[in-house]
């Protein structure tokens, strides 16, 4: 995509955001408790190509756990060199091994290959800061979550993948962020600016900080719905209704 | 390890040796019968009709009938001379007399003897028929021991036919029926059970059976037994089982078996047992004591004293077997033992002796029999080892000619291991060795002579392909239309046909274009190539990384880069691969030159052999298309969510008939396929290819289609107007999978078009992400329809190139699973 157009869209997004924080009513995707915030993910461009892979493979054995990568359908953005990646497991994977792999197209060796804990269902976070993996600015990567039932026959893997690109944050956005107080404010700004991964990480940080706050869970559910991940949104919504 | 099909001197008795790869075939004639259905006679109601309500015993006169008894004796003698062919006529005459004069028990015995003769001639179907008659008769007489004997032979024939569960059932029934009978009958049944266990690769279990069959107190006490056909046979078999199980006392058991067999009366059994035991002993002793020089084959072995005593004892047994066979006029066994002695000398590196013995075996061999090719092949090997390549090539050519009529039988018989010997284990090496010799020969030649040698090498490779497919599908109808294709340039411009021939020390590539054959040598042996290819396939299946690029690039450097300047010079745009072995299991289009994939430069197709295909372009007018698919989860297989989309998009392009889900059932398929000559059949359903055609199937809503079923369903139908056969142009299997790491499975896939009688197939090596698959397939059909000049290979190339530009599907897992197989035009 054209970089100029892209930066421009970020600036517009950042400009609009001020008016919306705190005063917008809950959107259609909002869960049972109306949040005092609303969040809107604005894709960093129009008609972006789909890069997320969510779908079954022919011939593979069905009935196992399902996984989703928390990403928009197009390539998501981050400003971090070691962002957090989120994925969702709908039921415990038992003895099946789960793997995270980060690769670049046509590069044989992956940047990262690590085993994940797949014993608990729910939304899982992998903070790359705990690994030696750094993303280069401007470069695009594919991250893949795989359930590996049989290491000798990887054809049977259940895989979900998404693309991620690291960008340098545009100056106006940096300035704006400095004026904002709360993590939630940041999440809303990132989402408006089309920086998916940072928005999701900020919301999740706030969920970790205030696990009992239904509002922030509602924000994450809203983000997931906006990324066509209703199954994942339902997880946060369920967590709300249990409260 | 080789052994022999055995006959006891009693017509009512049946003993078999467990060790032969090709037992019955070696000694007898080629089988005429096809594989029988695995019926178990143990449970089939086989009482004569009318005998159901009130059991009435037929009249049986238990008195001699001298004329018929003499014929049976004549048949026995023929069997003891190793001439089962000469036993048939007297037995048939005796049977008639026995029937006419109500000697029913004798008739049952004669039927059993007839079955044995038929079995050793390899005619298993006829043998089963005789056994059924014999069993019927014994049942009606209420004669349990005779029933037990018949059931025991049924079990052994079923073992030869590799119908293991049925054989087990028959032998168990035999044992049950023989309850309380004499120990010799029980021993015979146990011996056959041991042979079954051997064929299934259960060696320890087999050893227990054989020890019990011989009534030995233990494996160490065999020599103490009284020599009889049963004890000797059981002992020899025990030695073979111990050798196969790699027991340390195998040689010791074998030497006791030799001793026991030595004391048998002169006859076929003695010779056969001594030969088997000698062969086991030879290979066991060679393994332990190394290759000490053997006495010259013309010297009487007994007179020589040598430190390699174990080997000499074994050699002595083989020599004695040869002599006995000669003395009793059993030419077949004499031929076999002579050839095997030649092999012993070949292994010892004493090649003059080896060649002399082998040539003698060639002379003794029945020209139409199954032994001849083995000794011609052995001669060829020895000649090649003694640097006489031209003479070796002649010997190999003869062997190839001799094996053709008997090849189908080589997969039957008593084999060690449950899968049975495959083509690669029997005749395959011979053809590769011939190709190797021919390729080397072309080194020293130029011009037309070099071309002639290369053409013959290519023909040999083609023959490997067709034989291998026949073996996989157990279908003799798959045959090369020899040299239908003289010049590739005449059917397809700018096309190169590329043969890869992996040899132990190098890989040869033959490139056939309109200007002739060019040869390339790669100093990478088949083992290293196979390793790389298997790793490539394994990594291609892993969607999480691009590690496959390492092997994709290495294979490109090995197999394609050397050819590149020729391909460029001739402006080649389509590559047709005739891959071998492991190479069949990977998509050539995903080889990588460091920047681009092969498919970005060339359209690619695969054929198991050029002579196997009908080189006509696909008809574009009035294409009648049958589109079928299964999207729902049935029989434990997962749903295929995009199948309705795929099916719908094809229908939109071509119209035609659609059978989806509940409609995709075998009766509907049969109805549709018999009502119209379809030119394209698309099947979007799970299909699985395993190590043999029996393990391969296609899933329908209501069941599974075997490849034989598929063949019957889509066999070419005659066009009503002119009566010409019109085969299906294209069979698409869009959700196939081949077992990874199983090169035979890929062979099945590669042969599916030929097997089904279709001109070509498009199929997947592994199942693909549903959406990617639907996109690629409909794109392929649309291109085929829109451009009448586009070949199938090019339509697929364009569809694949388009799919790989989609970032989601840039991994070769998604776009390279499809193959155009057979006719690529």
Short mmCIF file of N, CA, C and O in Angstrom, two decimals, chain B residues 647-750:
data_model
loop_
_atom_site.label_atom_id
_atom_site.label_comp_id
_atom_site.label_asym_id
_atom_site.label_seq_id
_atom_site.Cartn_x
_atom_site.Cartn_y
_atom_site.Cartn_z
N UNK B 647 -18.43 -27.26 -6.46
CA UNK B 647 -19.33 -27.96 -7.38
C UNK B 647 -20.18 -26.95 -8.14
O UNK B 647 -20.34 -27.04 -9.36
N UNK B 648 -20.68 -25.95 -7.42
CA UNK B 648 -21.51 -24.92 -8.04
C UNK B 648 -20.76 -24.15 -9.11
O UNK B 648 -21.29 -23.89 -10.20
N UNK B 649 -19.49 -23.83 -8.83
CA UNK B 649 -18.75 -23.01 -9.78
C UNK B 649 -18.43 -23.81 -11.05
O UNK B 649 -18.40 -23.26 -12.15
N UNK B 650 -18.20 -25.10 -10.91
CA UNK B 650 -17.93 -25.91 -12.10
C UNK B 650 -19.20 -26.05 -12.93
O UNK B 650 -19.18 -25.96 -14.15
N UNK B 651 -20.29 -26.23 -12.22
CA UNK B 651 -21.56 -26.37 -12.92
C UNK B 651 -21.88 -25.10 -13.70
O UNK B 651 -22.44 -25.14 -14.78
N UNK B 652 -21.51 -23.96 -13.10
CA UNK B 652 -21.77 -22.69 -13.76
C UNK B 652 -20.98 -22.61 -15.07
O UNK B 652 -21.43 -22.08 -16.07
N UNK B 653 -19.76 -23.16 -15.06
CA UNK B 653 -18.91 -23.10 -16.25
C UNK B 653 -19.39 -24.07 -17.31
O UNK B 653 -19.48 -23.75 -18.49
N UNK B 654 -19.68 -25.29 -16.89
CA UNK B 654 -19.93 -26.36 -17.87
C UNK B 654 -21.37 -26.84 -17.93
O UNK B 654 -21.71 -27.59 -18.84
N UNK B 655 -22.18 -26.48 -16.94
CA UNK B 655 -23.48 -27.13 -16.88
C UNK B 655 -23.27 -28.57 -16.48
O UNK B 655 -22.36 -28.86 -15.71
N UNK B 656 -24.06 -29.48 -17.00
CA UNK B 656 -23.82 -30.88 -16.72
C UNK B 656 -24.61 -31.38 -15.53
O UNK B 656 -25.49 -30.70 -15.01
N UNK B 657 -24.27 -32.58 -15.13
CA UNK B 657 -25.02 -33.26 -14.09
C UNK B 657 -24.30 -33.12 -12.76
O UNK B 657 -23.09 -33.16 -12.71
N UNK B 658 -25.09 -32.97 -11.71
CA UNK B 658 -24.49 -32.77 -10.40
C UNK B 658 -25.02 -33.81 -9.41
O UNK B 658 -26.21 -34.06 -9.34
N UNK B 659 -24.11 -34.42 -8.67
CA UNK B 659 -24.50 -35.34 -7.60
C UNK B 659 -23.81 -34.88 -6.33
O UNK B 659 -22.60 -35.05 -6.18
N UNK B 660 -24.57 -34.30 -5.43
CA UNK B 660 -23.96 -33.74 -4.23
C UNK B 660 -24.55 -34.42 -2.98
O UNK B 660 -25.76 -34.64 -2.90
N UNK B 661 -23.66 -34.72 -2.04
CA UNK B 661 -24.05 -35.27 -0.75
C UNK B 661 -25.00 -36.47 -0.87
O UNK B 661 -24.60 -37.48 -1.41
N UNK B 662 -26.27 -36.30 -0.43
CA UNK B 662 -27.20 -37.44 -0.42
C UNK B 662 -27.35 -38.08 -1.80
O UNK B 662 -27.68 -39.25 -1.91
N UNK B 663 -27.14 -37.29 -2.84
CA UNK B 663 -27.25 -37.84 -4.20
C UNK B 663 -25.97 -38.53 -4.65
O UNK B 663 -25.97 -39.25 -5.65
N UNK B 664 -24.88 -38.27 -3.91
CA UNK B 664 -23.59 -38.85 -4.31
C UNK B 664 -23.47 -40.26 -3.73
O UNK B 664 -22.74 -40.53 -2.79
N UNK B 665 -24.29 -41.15 -4.28
CA UNK B 665 -24.31 -42.54 -3.83
C UNK B 665 -24.00 -43.45 -5.02
O UNK B 665 -24.20 -43.05 -6.18
N UNK B 666 -23.52 -44.62 -4.72
CA UNK B 666 -23.03 -45.50 -5.78
C UNK B 666 -24.10 -45.83 -6.83
O UNK B 666 -23.81 -45.77 -8.03
N UNK B 667 -25.35 -46.15 -6.42
CA UNK B 667 -26.35 -46.44 -7.47
C UNK B 667 -26.56 -45.26 -8.42
O UNK B 667 -26.70 -45.46 -9.64
N UNK B 668 -26.57 -44.04 -7.90
CA UNK B 668 -26.73 -42.87 -8.77
C UNK B 668 -25.56 -42.72 -9.72
O UNK B 668 -25.72 -42.41 -10.91
N UNK B 669 -24.35 -42.95 -9.19
CA UNK B 669 -23.16 -42.87 -10.02
C UNK B 669 -23.26 -43.86 -11.17
O UNK B 669 -22.98 -43.55 -12.32
N UNK B 670 -23.66 -45.06 -10.80
CA UNK B 670 -23.75 -46.11 -11.82
C UNK B 670 -24.75 -45.73 -12.88
O UNK B 670 -24.50 -45.86 -14.08
N UNK B 671 -25.88 -45.21 -12.43
CA UNK B 671 -26.93 -44.83 -13.38
C UNK B 671 -26.44 -43.73 -14.32
O UNK B 671 -26.55 -43.84 -15.54
N UNK B 672 -25.86 -42.70 -13.74
CA UNK B 672 -25.40 -41.58 -14.57
C UNK B 672 -24.34 -42.02 -15.56
O UNK B 672 -24.37 -41.66 -16.73
N UNK B 673 -23.37 -42.79 -15.04
CA UNK B 673 -22.23 -43.14 -15.88
C UNK B 673 -22.60 -44.12 -16.97
O UNK B 673 -21.94 -44.19 -18.01
N UNK B 674 -23.67 -44.88 -16.76
CA UNK B 674 -24.04 -45.81 -17.83
C UNK B 674 -24.97 -45.13 -18.83
O UNK B 674 -25.16 -45.62 -19.93
N UNK B 675 -25.54 -43.98 -18.44
CA UNK B 675 -26.51 -43.37 -19.35
C UNK B 675 -25.85 -42.43 -20.36
O UNK B 675 -26.36 -42.22 -21.43
N UNK B 676 -24.70 -41.86 -19.99
CA UNK B 676 -24.09 -40.85 -20.86
C UNK B 676 -22.59 -41.03 -20.89
O UNK B 676 -22.00 -41.34 -19.87
N UNK B 677 -21.96 -40.80 -22.05
CA UNK B 677 -20.49 -40.84 -22.06
C UNK B 677 -19.94 -39.49 -21.60
O UNK B 677 -19.82 -38.56 -22.38
N UNK B 678 -19.63 -39.37 -20.34
CA UNK B 678 -19.09 -38.12 -19.82
C UNK B 678 -17.65 -37.94 -20.26
O UNK B 678 -16.89 -38.90 -20.30
N UNK B 679 -17.28 -36.71 -20.55
CA UNK B 679 -15.88 -36.48 -20.88
C UNK B 679 -15.09 -36.00 -19.66
O UNK B 679 -13.88 -36.19 -19.60
N UNK B 680 -15.77 -35.38 -18.72
CA UNK B 680 -15.08 -34.96 -17.49
C UNK B 680 -15.87 -35.47 -16.29
O UNK B 680 -17.09 -35.31 -16.22
N UNK B 681 -15.16 -36.10 -15.35
CA UNK B 681 -15.79 -36.52 -14.10
C UNK B 681 -15.03 -35.86 -12.96
O UNK B 681 -13.83 -36.06 -12.81
N UNK B 682 -15.75 -35.05 -12.23
CA UNK B 682 -15.12 -34.33 -11.12
C UNK B 682 -15.65 -34.91 -9.81
O UNK B 682 -16.86 -34.97 -9.60
N UNK B 683 -14.74 -35.32 -8.95
CA UNK B 683 -15.15 -35.91 -7.67
C UNK B 683 -14.52 -35.11 -6.53
O UNK B 683 -13.32 -35.20 -6.31
N UNK B 684 -15.34 -34.32 -5.86
CA UNK B 684 -14.84 -33.52 -4.74
C UNK B 684 -15.19 -34.24 -3.45
O UNK B 684 -16.14 -33.91 -2.76
N UNK B 685 -14.41 -35.28 -3.17
CA UNK B 685 -14.66 -36.05 -1.95
C UNK B 685 -13.34 -36.65 -1.48
O UNK B 685 -12.39 -36.74 -2.24
N UNK B 686 -13.34 -37.07 -0.23
CA UNK B 686 -12.12 -37.69 0.31
C UNK B 686 -11.74 -38.91 -0.52
O UNK B 686 -12.58 -39.75 -0.81
N UNK B 687 -10.48 -38.96 -0.90
CA UNK B 687 -9.97 -40.16 -1.56
C UNK B 687 -8.63 -40.48 -0.93
O UNK B 687 -7.86 -39.58 -0.62
N UNK B 688 -8.41 -41.73 -0.72
CA UNK B 688 -7.19 -42.12 -0.01
C UNK B 688 -6.42 -43.16 -0.83
O UNK B 688 -7.00 -44.12 -1.32
N UNK B 689 -5.11 -42.93 -0.96
CA UNK B 689 -4.27 -43.92 -1.64
C UNK B 689 -3.28 -44.50 -0.64
O UNK B 689 -2.55 -43.75 0.01
N UNK B 690 -3.29 -45.82 -0.52
CA UNK B 690 -2.38 -46.48 0.42
C UNK B 690 -1.32 -47.27 -0.33
O UNK B 690 -1.14 -47.13 -1.53
N UNK B 691 -0.66 -48.15 0.41
CA UNK B 691 0.46 -48.90 -0.13
C UNK B 691 0.07 -49.93 -1.19
O UNK B 691 0.92 -50.42 -1.92
N UNK B 692 -1.20 -50.26 -1.26
CA UNK B 692 -1.63 -51.16 -2.32
C UNK B 692 -3.03 -50.73 -2.75
O UNK B 692 -3.67 -49.94 -2.05
N UNK B 693 -3.47 -51.25 -3.90
CA UNK B 693 -4.76 -50.78 -4.37
C UNK B 693 -5.88 -51.25 -3.44
O UNK B 693 -6.93 -50.63 -3.39
N UNK B 694 -5.63 -52.31 -2.67
CA UNK B 694 -6.65 -52.74 -1.71
C UNK B 694 -6.85 -51.72 -0.60
O UNK B 694 -7.91 -51.66 0.01
N UNK B 695 -5.80 -50.95 -0.30
CA UNK B 695 -5.91 -49.96 0.77
C UNK B 695 -6.40 -48.61 0.26
O UNK B 695 -6.36 -47.63 0.98
N UNK B 696 -6.80 -48.55 -1.00
CA UNK B 696 -7.14 -47.26 -1.58
C UNK B 696 -8.64 -47.20 -1.84
O UNK B 696 -9.24 -48.20 -2.23
N UNK B 697 -9.23 -46.03 -1.62
CA UNK B 697 -10.67 -45.91 -1.83
C UNK B 697 -11.07 -44.47 -2.03
O UNK B 697 -10.30 -43.54 -1.78
N UNK B 698 -12.30 -44.32 -2.42
CA UNK B 698 -12.90 -43.01 -2.64
C UNK B 698 -14.20 -43.01 -1.84
O UNK B 698 -14.99 -43.94 -1.93
N UNK B 699 -14.42 -41.97 -1.08
CA UNK B 699 -15.58 -41.93 -0.19
C UNK B 699 -16.81 -41.43 -0.93
O UNK B 699 -16.77 -40.40 -1.60
N UNK B 700 -17.92 -42.16 -0.80
CA UNK B 700 -19.20 -41.66 -1.30
C UNK B 700 -20.12 -41.48 -0.09
O UNK B 700 -19.75 -41.85 1.01
N UNK B 701 -21.29 -40.94 -0.34
CA UNK B 701 -22.22 -40.71 0.78
C UNK B 701 -22.58 -42.03 1.45
O UNK B 701 -22.71 -42.11 2.67
N UNK B 702 -22.70 -43.08 0.63
CA UNK B 702 -23.22 -44.33 1.17
C UNK B 702 -22.14 -45.40 1.34
O UNK B 702 -22.46 -46.52 1.73
N UNK B 703 -20.90 -45.11 1.05
CA UNK B 703 -19.91 -46.17 1.20
C UNK B 703 -18.56 -45.76 0.65
O UNK B 703 -18.21 -44.58 0.64
N UNK B 704 -17.82 -46.76 0.22
CA UNK B 704 -16.50 -46.51 -0.34
C UNK B 704 -16.39 -47.18 -1.69
O UNK B 704 -16.82 -48.31 -1.85
N UNK B 705 -15.80 -46.47 -2.63
CA UNK B 705 -15.54 -47.04 -3.94
C UNK B 705 -14.10 -47.52 -3.97
O UNK B 705 -13.18 -46.74 -3.70
N UNK B 706 -13.89 -48.79 -4.30
CA UNK B 706 -12.51 -49.24 -4.50
C UNK B 706 -12.07 -48.79 -5.88
O UNK B 706 -12.88 -48.35 -6.70
N UNK B 707 -10.76 -48.92 -6.15
CA UNK B 707 -10.28 -48.52 -7.47
C UNK B 707 -10.83 -49.45 -8.55
O UNK B 707 -11.03 -49.03 -9.69
N UNK B 708 -11.05 -50.71 -8.18
CA UNK B 708 -11.67 -51.63 -9.15
C UNK B 708 -13.10 -51.19 -9.46
O UNK B 708 -13.53 -51.23 -10.61
N UNK B 709 -13.83 -50.76 -8.41
CA UNK B 709 -15.20 -50.26 -8.63
C UNK B 709 -15.17 -49.06 -9.56
O UNK B 709 -15.97 -48.95 -10.49
N UNK B 710 -14.22 -48.17 -9.28
CA UNK B 710 -14.10 -46.95 -10.08
C UNK B 710 -13.85 -47.32 -11.55
O UNK B 710 -14.46 -46.77 -12.47
N UNK B 711 -12.95 -48.28 -11.72
CA UNK B 711 -12.62 -48.72 -13.07
C UNK B 711 -13.86 -49.26 -13.78
O UNK B 711 -14.13 -48.92 -14.92
N UNK B 712 -14.63 -50.08 -13.05
CA UNK B 712 -15.83 -50.65 -13.67
C UNK B 712 -16.83 -49.55 -14.02
O UNK B 712 -17.49 -49.59 -15.04
N UNK B 713 -16.92 -48.55 -13.12
CA UNK B 713 -17.91 -47.49 -13.34
C UNK B 713 -17.58 -46.62 -14.53
O UNK B 713 -18.47 -46.23 -15.29
N UNK B 714 -16.30 -46.26 -14.67
CA UNK B 714 -16.01 -45.26 -15.71
C UNK B 714 -15.25 -45.83 -16.90
O UNK B 714 -14.69 -45.08 -17.68
N UNK B 715 -15.25 -47.13 -17.03
CA UNK B 715 -14.60 -47.74 -18.19
C UNK B 715 -15.16 -47.11 -19.46
O UNK B 715 -16.32 -46.74 -19.52
N UNK B 716 -14.31 -46.98 -20.49
CA UNK B 716 -14.77 -46.30 -21.71
C UNK B 716 -16.04 -46.93 -22.26
O UNK B 716 -16.18 -48.14 -22.29
N UNK B 717 -16.95 -46.06 -22.65
CA UNK B 717 -18.19 -46.58 -23.21
C UNK B 717 -18.19 -46.31 -24.71
O UNK B 717 -17.59 -45.34 -25.18
N UNK B 718 -18.89 -47.14 -25.43
CA UNK B 718 -18.94 -46.99 -26.87
C UNK B 718 -19.93 -45.89 -27.25
O UNK B 718 -20.99 -45.76 -26.66
N UNK B 719 -19.53 -45.09 -28.21
CA UNK B 719 -20.44 -44.06 -28.71
C UNK B 719 -21.48 -44.76 -29.58
O UNK B 719 -21.13 -45.54 -30.48
N UNK B 720 -22.78 -44.51 -29.35
CA UNK B 720 -23.81 -45.26 -30.07
C UNK B 720 -23.71 -45.10 -31.59
O UNK B 720 -23.89 -46.07 -32.32
N UNK B 721 -23.36 -43.90 -32.07
CA UNK B 721 -23.39 -43.66 -33.52
C UNK B 721 -22.33 -44.47 -34.26
O UNK B 721 -22.60 -45.03 -35.31
N UNK B 722 -21.11 -44.55 -33.72
CA UNK B 722 -20.07 -45.23 -34.51
C UNK B 722 -19.41 -46.41 -33.78
O UNK B 722 -18.50 -47.04 -34.31
N UNK B 723 -19.84 -46.66 -32.53
CA UNK B 723 -19.31 -47.81 -31.82
C UNK B 723 -17.89 -47.65 -31.30
O UNK B 723 -17.32 -48.55 -30.73
N UNK B 724 -17.33 -46.45 -31.50
CA UNK B 724 -15.96 -46.24 -31.04
C UNK B 724 -15.94 -46.04 -29.53
O UNK B 724 -16.85 -45.44 -28.96
N UNK B 725 -14.86 -46.50 -28.92
CA UNK B 725 -14.73 -46.29 -27.48
C UNK B 725 -14.39 -44.83 -27.23
O UNK B 725 -13.54 -44.26 -27.89
N UNK B 726 -15.08 -44.26 -26.26
CA UNK B 726 -14.78 -42.88 -25.93
C UNK B 726 -14.43 -42.79 -24.44
O UNK B 726 -15.33 -42.79 -23.60
N UNK B 727 -13.16 -42.75 -24.15
CA UNK B 727 -12.80 -42.75 -22.74
C UNK B 727 -13.08 -41.39 -22.10
O UNK B 727 -13.21 -40.38 -22.78
N UNK B 728 -13.17 -41.41 -20.78
CA UNK B 728 -13.27 -40.16 -20.03
C UNK B 728 -11.98 -39.37 -20.26
O UNK B 728 -10.88 -39.90 -20.22
N UNK B 729 -12.15 -38.09 -20.58
CA UNK B 729 -10.97 -37.27 -20.88
C UNK B 729 -10.23 -36.88 -19.60
O UNK B 729 -9.01 -36.82 -19.57
N UNK B 730 -11.00 -36.53 -18.59
CA UNK B 730 -10.38 -36.00 -17.38
C UNK B 730 -11.15 -36.47 -16.16
O UNK B 730 -12.36 -36.28 -16.08
N UNK B 731 -10.41 -37.07 -15.26
CA UNK B 731 -10.99 -37.48 -13.98
C UNK B 731 -10.33 -36.62 -12.91
O UNK B 731 -9.11 -36.64 -12.76
N UNK B 732 -11.13 -35.83 -12.21
CA UNK B 732 -10.54 -34.97 -11.18
C UNK B 732 -10.91 -35.49 -9.80
O UNK B 732 -12.08 -35.72 -9.51
N UNK B 733 -9.90 -35.69 -8.99
CA UNK B 733 -10.11 -36.08 -7.60
C UNK B 733 -9.54 -34.94 -6.76
O UNK B 733 -8.34 -34.81 -6.62
N UNK B 734 -10.43 -34.11 -6.23
CA UNK B 734 -9.93 -32.86 -5.67
C UNK B 734 -9.67 -32.93 -4.17
O UNK B 734 -9.28 -31.92 -3.59
N UNK B 735 -9.85 -34.05 -3.55
CA UNK B 735 -9.50 -34.13 -2.13
C UNK B 735 -8.78 -35.44 -1.83
O UNK B 735 -9.09 -36.15 -0.90
N UNK B 736 -7.79 -35.75 -2.66
CA UNK B 736 -7.04 -36.99 -2.49
C UNK B 736 -6.00 -36.83 -1.43
O UNK B 736 -5.43 -35.77 -1.26
N UNK B 737 -5.66 -37.95 -0.85
CA UNK B 737 -4.43 -37.93 -0.09
C UNK B 737 -3.66 -39.21 -0.26
O UNK B 737 -4.22 -40.28 -0.42
N UNK B 738 -2.34 -39.05 -0.27
CA UNK B 738 -1.47 -40.19 -0.36
C UNK B 738 -0.73 -40.26 0.96
O UNK B 738 -0.38 -39.24 1.53
N UNK B 739 -0.53 -41.47 1.44
CA UNK B 739 0.17 -41.61 2.72
C UNK B 739 1.58 -41.05 2.56
O UNK B 739 2.31 -41.44 1.65
N UNK B 740 1.95 -40.11 3.43
CA UNK B 740 3.28 -39.51 3.33
C UNK B 740 4.34 -40.56 3.62
O UNK B 740 4.15 -41.43 4.46
N UNK B 741 5.44 -40.48 2.90
CA UNK B 741 6.53 -41.41 3.13
C UNK B 741 6.29 -42.77 2.49
O UNK B 741 7.10 -43.67 2.60
N UNK B 742 5.15 -42.91 1.82
CA UNK B 742 4.86 -44.19 1.18
C UNK B 742 4.90 -43.98 -0.34
O UNK B 742 3.95 -43.48 -0.93
N UNK B 743 6.02 -44.36 -0.94
CA UNK B 743 6.18 -44.12 -2.37
C UNK B 743 5.19 -44.93 -3.19
O UNK B 743 4.81 -44.53 -4.29
N UNK B 744 4.78 -46.07 -2.64
CA UNK B 744 3.82 -46.89 -3.38
C UNK B 744 2.46 -46.21 -3.45
O UNK B 744 1.74 -46.36 -4.42
N UNK B 745 2.12 -45.46 -2.40
CA UNK B 745 0.84 -44.75 -2.40
C UNK B 745 0.83 -43.72 -3.54
O UNK B 745 -0.16 -43.58 -4.25
N UNK B 746 1.94 -43.01 -3.69
CA UNK B 746 2.02 -42.02 -4.76
C UNK B 746 1.92 -42.70 -6.12
O UNK B 746 1.36 -42.16 -7.07
N UNK B 747 2.45 -43.90 -6.20
CA UNK B 747 2.36 -44.66 -7.44
C UNK B 747 0.90 -44.92 -7.79
O UNK B 747 0.48 -44.81 -8.95
N UNK B 748 0.12 -45.26 -6.77
CA UNK B 748 -1.30 -45.51 -6.98
C UNK B 748 -1.99 -44.28 -7.54
O UNK B 748 -2.78 -44.35 -8.48
N UNK B 749 -1.64 -43.13 -6.97
CA UNK B 749 -2.24 -41.89 -7.44
C UNK B 749 -1.83 -41.62 -8.89
O UNK B 749 -2.65 -41.29 -9.73
N UNK B 750 -0.54 -41.83 -9.16
CA UNK B 750 -0.04 -41.55 -10.51
C UNK B 750 -0.69 -42.47 -11.54
O UNK B 750 -0.82 -42.12 -12.70
#
